[in-house]
């Protein structure tokens, strides 16, 4: 199979042949259609991601959209190293695949899930109650922009956002930001 392969941390991956993975017990093979490119993946490729195996060669990527051998379209995450998601095929634990609706295209789904879940889980852990004031630090990135919208949807009374990108900050009031800093 073809894949983006890292041979040295801090160096760009090379597009080349890589042995195809074989699913083990409790795993399922996924034919990758789109892979998420997130800060986590860039850190993984540079060797600076904590918890990484640091074994080389490896294929970067942790999540994406693909199809199972029976054609079912799914979002999946936590591909088994060294078979990351920037390859034609990877393997994941069966419990890490989630069917996605046909109305959600592959690229949007691959880009949305990681920052969307990150933002949503932050509010779940914080146990946001209706009417509370929320401060979102780093609100100008993908996860931050989603966090603004999620905060309003969950009933935040006031959403204060903090960011370094002035232009991106100007885009946040229509998404639900009450105060930009």
C-alpha positions as a Python dict, from the first residue, in 0.01 Angstrom:
ca = {
    (1, 'X'): (0, 0, 0),
    (2, 'X'): (103, 364, -38),
    (3, 'X'): (155, 581, 269),
    (4, 'X'): (322, 896, 401),
    (5, 'X'): (615, 744, 591),
    (6, 'X'): (832, 915, 852),
    (7, 'X'): (1192, 793, 861),
    (8, 'X'): (1338, 1076, 1073),
    (9, 'X'): (1156, 1305, 1316),
    (10, 'X'): (1143, 1665, 1204),
    (11, 'X'): (1171, 1562, 839),
    (12, 'X'): (877, 1555, 598),
    (13, 'X'): (722, 1213, 541),
    (14, 'X'): (791, 1040, 210),
    (15, 'X'): (513, 900, -7),
    (16, 'X'): (612, 538, -62),
    (17, 'X'): (519, 173, -33),
    (18, 'X'): (467, 38, 318),
    (19, 'X'): (358, -313, 424),
    (20, 'X'): (-19, -341, 457),
    (21, 'X'): (-145, -394, 814),
    (22, 'X'): (-328, -707, 919),
    (23, 'X'): (-609, -673, 1171),
    (24, 'X'): (-557, -861, 1495),
    (25, 'X'): (-808, -976, 1753),
    (26, 'X'): (-1066, -706, 1826),
    (27, 'X'): (-937, -493, 1539),
    (28, 'X'): (-1084, -401, 1204),
    (29, 'X'): (-918, -290, 881),
    (30, 'X'): (-1018, 49, 743),
    (31, 'X'): (-972, 174, 387),
    (32, 'X'): (-878, 537, 451),
    (33, 'X'): (-1063, 802, 248),
    (34, 'X'): (-961, 1116, 443),
    (35, 'X'): (-730, 1173, 740),
    (36, 'X'): (-735, 1455, 995),
    (37, 'X'): (-432, 1682, 1009),
    (38, 'X'): (-427, 1827, 1361),
    (39, 'X'): (-161, 1981, 1587),
    (40, 'X'): (-133, 1637, 1752),
    (41, 'X'): (-36, 1481, 1419),
    (42, 'X'): (226, 1749, 1351),
    (43, 'X'): (372, 1687, 1699),
    (44, 'X'): (367, 1313, 1631),
    (45, 'X'): (558, 1364, 1304),
    (46, 'X'): (819, 1582, 1477),
    (47, 'X'): (873, 1329, 1758),
    (48, 'X'): (759, 1576, 2024),
    (49, 'X'): (422, 1414, 2102),
    (50, 'X'): (424, 1276, 2455),
    (51, 'X'): (317, 915, 2475),
    (52, 'X'): (436, 843, 2121),
    (53, 'X'): (623, 517, 2063),
    (54, 'X'): (895, 707, 1874),
    (55, 'X'): (955, 391, 1669),
    (56, 'X'): (1058, 451, 1310),
    (57, 'X'): (955, 414, 1038),
    (58, 'X'): (595, 510, 1106),
    (59, 'X'): (293, 657, 932),
    (60, 'X'): (153, 972, 1094),
    (61, 'X'): (-214, 1026, 1168),
    (62, 'X'): (-457, 932, 1442),
    (63, 'X'): (-805, 965, 1295),
    (64, 'X'): (-1000, 987, 976),
    (65, 'X'): (-1287, 870, 762),
    (66, 'X'): (-1286, 546, 572),
    (67, 'X'): (-1479, 242, 474),
    (68, 'X'): (-1482, -107, 616),
    (69, 'X'): (-1442, -405, 390),
    (70, 'X'): (-1822, -439, 377),
    (71, 'X'): (-1851, -79, 248),
    (72, 'X'): (-1974, 81, 572),
    (73, 'X'): (-1854, 443, 593),
    (74, 'X'): (-1705, 528, 932),
    (75, 'X'): (-1513, 781, 1137),
    (76, 'X'): (-1231, 609, 1326),
    (77, 'X'): (-952, 702, 1561),
    (78, 'X'): (-648, 563, 1739),
    (79, 'X'): (-497, 371, 1450),
    (80, 'X'): (-251, 107, 1569),
    (81, 'X'): (110, 222, 1529),
    (82, 'X'): (307, 220, 1314),
    (83, 'X'): (6, 231, 1079),
    (84, 'X'): (-124, 586, 1111),
    (85, 'X'): (-409, 724, 907),
    (86, 'X'): (-204, 886, 631),
    (87, 'X'): (-205, 563, 436),
    (88, 'X'): (-437, 372, 210),
    (89, 'X'): (-524, 136, 495),
    (90, 'X'): (-490, 115, 873),
    (91, 'X'): (-623, -95, 1160),
    (92, 'X'): (-815, 21, 1466),
    (93, 'X'): (-994, -140, 1757),
    (94, 'X'): (-1350, -229, 1664),
    (95, 'X'): (-1486, -2, 1939),
    (96, 'X'): (-1305, 298, 1783),
    (97, 'X'): (-1518, 306, 1465),
    (98, 'X'): (-1836, 512, 1438),
    (99, 'X'): (-2080, 516, 1145),
    (100, 'X'): (-2127, 859, 991),
    (101, 'X'): (-2429, 992, 802),
    (102, 'X'): (-2417, 1013, 423),
    (103, 'X'): (-2494, 1388, 433),
    (104, 'X'): (-2154, 1453, 597),
    (105, 'X'): (-1877, 1445, 336),
    (106, 'X'): (-1545, 1271, 403),
    (107, 'X'): (-1326, 1582, 427),
    (108, 'X'): (-1558, 1768, 664),
    (109, 'X'): (-1598, 1463, 886),
    (110, 'X'): (-1221, 1401, 901),
    (111, 'X'): (-1153, 1766, 988),
    (112, 'X'): (-1443, 1811, 1231),
    (113, 'X'): (-1438, 1522, 1475),
    (114, 'X'): (-1105, 1576, 1655),
    (115, 'X'): (-1145, 1949, 1734),
    (116, 'X'): (-1519, 1909, 1782),
    (117, 'X'): (-1485, 1631, 2038),
    (118, 'X'): (-1202, 1817, 2211),
    (119, 'X'): (-1424, 2123, 2254),
    (120, 'X'): (-1735, 1931, 2355),
    (121, 'X'): (-1547, 1717, 2611),
    (122, 'X'): (-1406, 2031, 2776),
    (123, 'X'): (-1758, 2154, 2850),
    (124, 'X'): (-1869, 1809, 2961),
    (125, 'X'): (-1583, 1790, 3211),
    (126, 'X'): (-1644, 2145, 3332),
    (127, 'X'): (-2013, 2066, 3382),
    (128, 'X'): (-2124, 2396, 3231),
    (129, 'X'): (-2462, 2508, 3360),
    (130, 'X'): (-2700, 2741, 3183),
    (131, 'X'): (-2619, 3109, 3229),
    (132, 'X'): (-2254, 3067, 3333),
    (133, 'X'): (-1975, 3280, 3188),
    (134, 'X'): (-1715, 3094, 2981),
    (135, 'X'): (-1360, 3200, 2893),
    (136, 'X'): (-1215, 3027, 2588),
    (137, 'X'): (-838, 3066, 2557),
    (138, 'X'): (-701, 3009, 2207),
    (139, 'X'): (-1039, 3065, 2049),
    (140, 'X'): (-907, 3145, 1702),
    (141, 'X'): (-819, 2787, 1605),
    (142, 'X'): (-1056, 2518, 1482),
    (143, 'X'): (-1126, 2375, 1829),
    (144, 'X'): (-1168, 2725, 1974),
    (145, 'X'): (-1418, 2833, 1709),
    (146, 'X'): (-1618, 2518, 1769),
    (147, 'X'): (-1596, 2576, 2146),
    (148, 'X'): (-1759, 2920, 2105),
    (149, 'X'): (-2054, 2764, 1924),
    (150, 'X'): (-2081, 2472, 2164),
    (151, 'X'): (-2074, 2705, 2468),
    (152, 'X'): (-2368, 2903, 2330),
    (153, 'X'): (-2557, 2584, 2239),
    (154, 'X'): (-2509, 2452, 2591),
    (155, 'X'): (-2653, 2773, 2737),
    (156, 'X'): (-2353, 2984, 2837),
    (157, 'X'): (-2473, 3330, 2944),
    (158, 'X'): (-2157, 3505, 2829),
    (159, 'X'): (-1874, 3377, 2612),
    (160, 'X'): (-1543, 3561, 2645),
    (161, 'X'): (-1275, 3464, 2394),
    (162, 'X'): (-901, 3518, 2397),
    (163, 'X'): (-673, 3486, 2096),
    (164, 'X'): (-367, 3626, 1918),
    (165, 'X'): (-508, 3649, 1566),
    (166, 'X'): (-698, 3979, 1541),
    (167, 'X'): (-867, 3890, 1213),
    (168, 'X'): (-987, 3554, 1346),
    (169, 'X'): (-1115, 3726, 1664),
    (170, 'X'): (-1336, 3950, 1448),
    (171, 'X'): (-1500, 3635, 1306),
    (172, 'X'): (-1609, 3507, 1649),
    (173, 'X'): (-1901, 3736, 1749),
    (174, 'X'): (-2129, 3593, 1479),
    (175, 'X'): (-2043, 3247, 1615),
    (176, 'X'): (-2152, 3346, 1967),
    (177, 'X'): (-1861, 3533, 2129),
    (178, 'X'): (-1980, 3818, 2350),
    (179, 'X'): (-1639, 3963, 2433),
    (180, 'X'): (-1312, 3929, 2235),
    (181, 'X'): (-969, 3993, 2382),
}
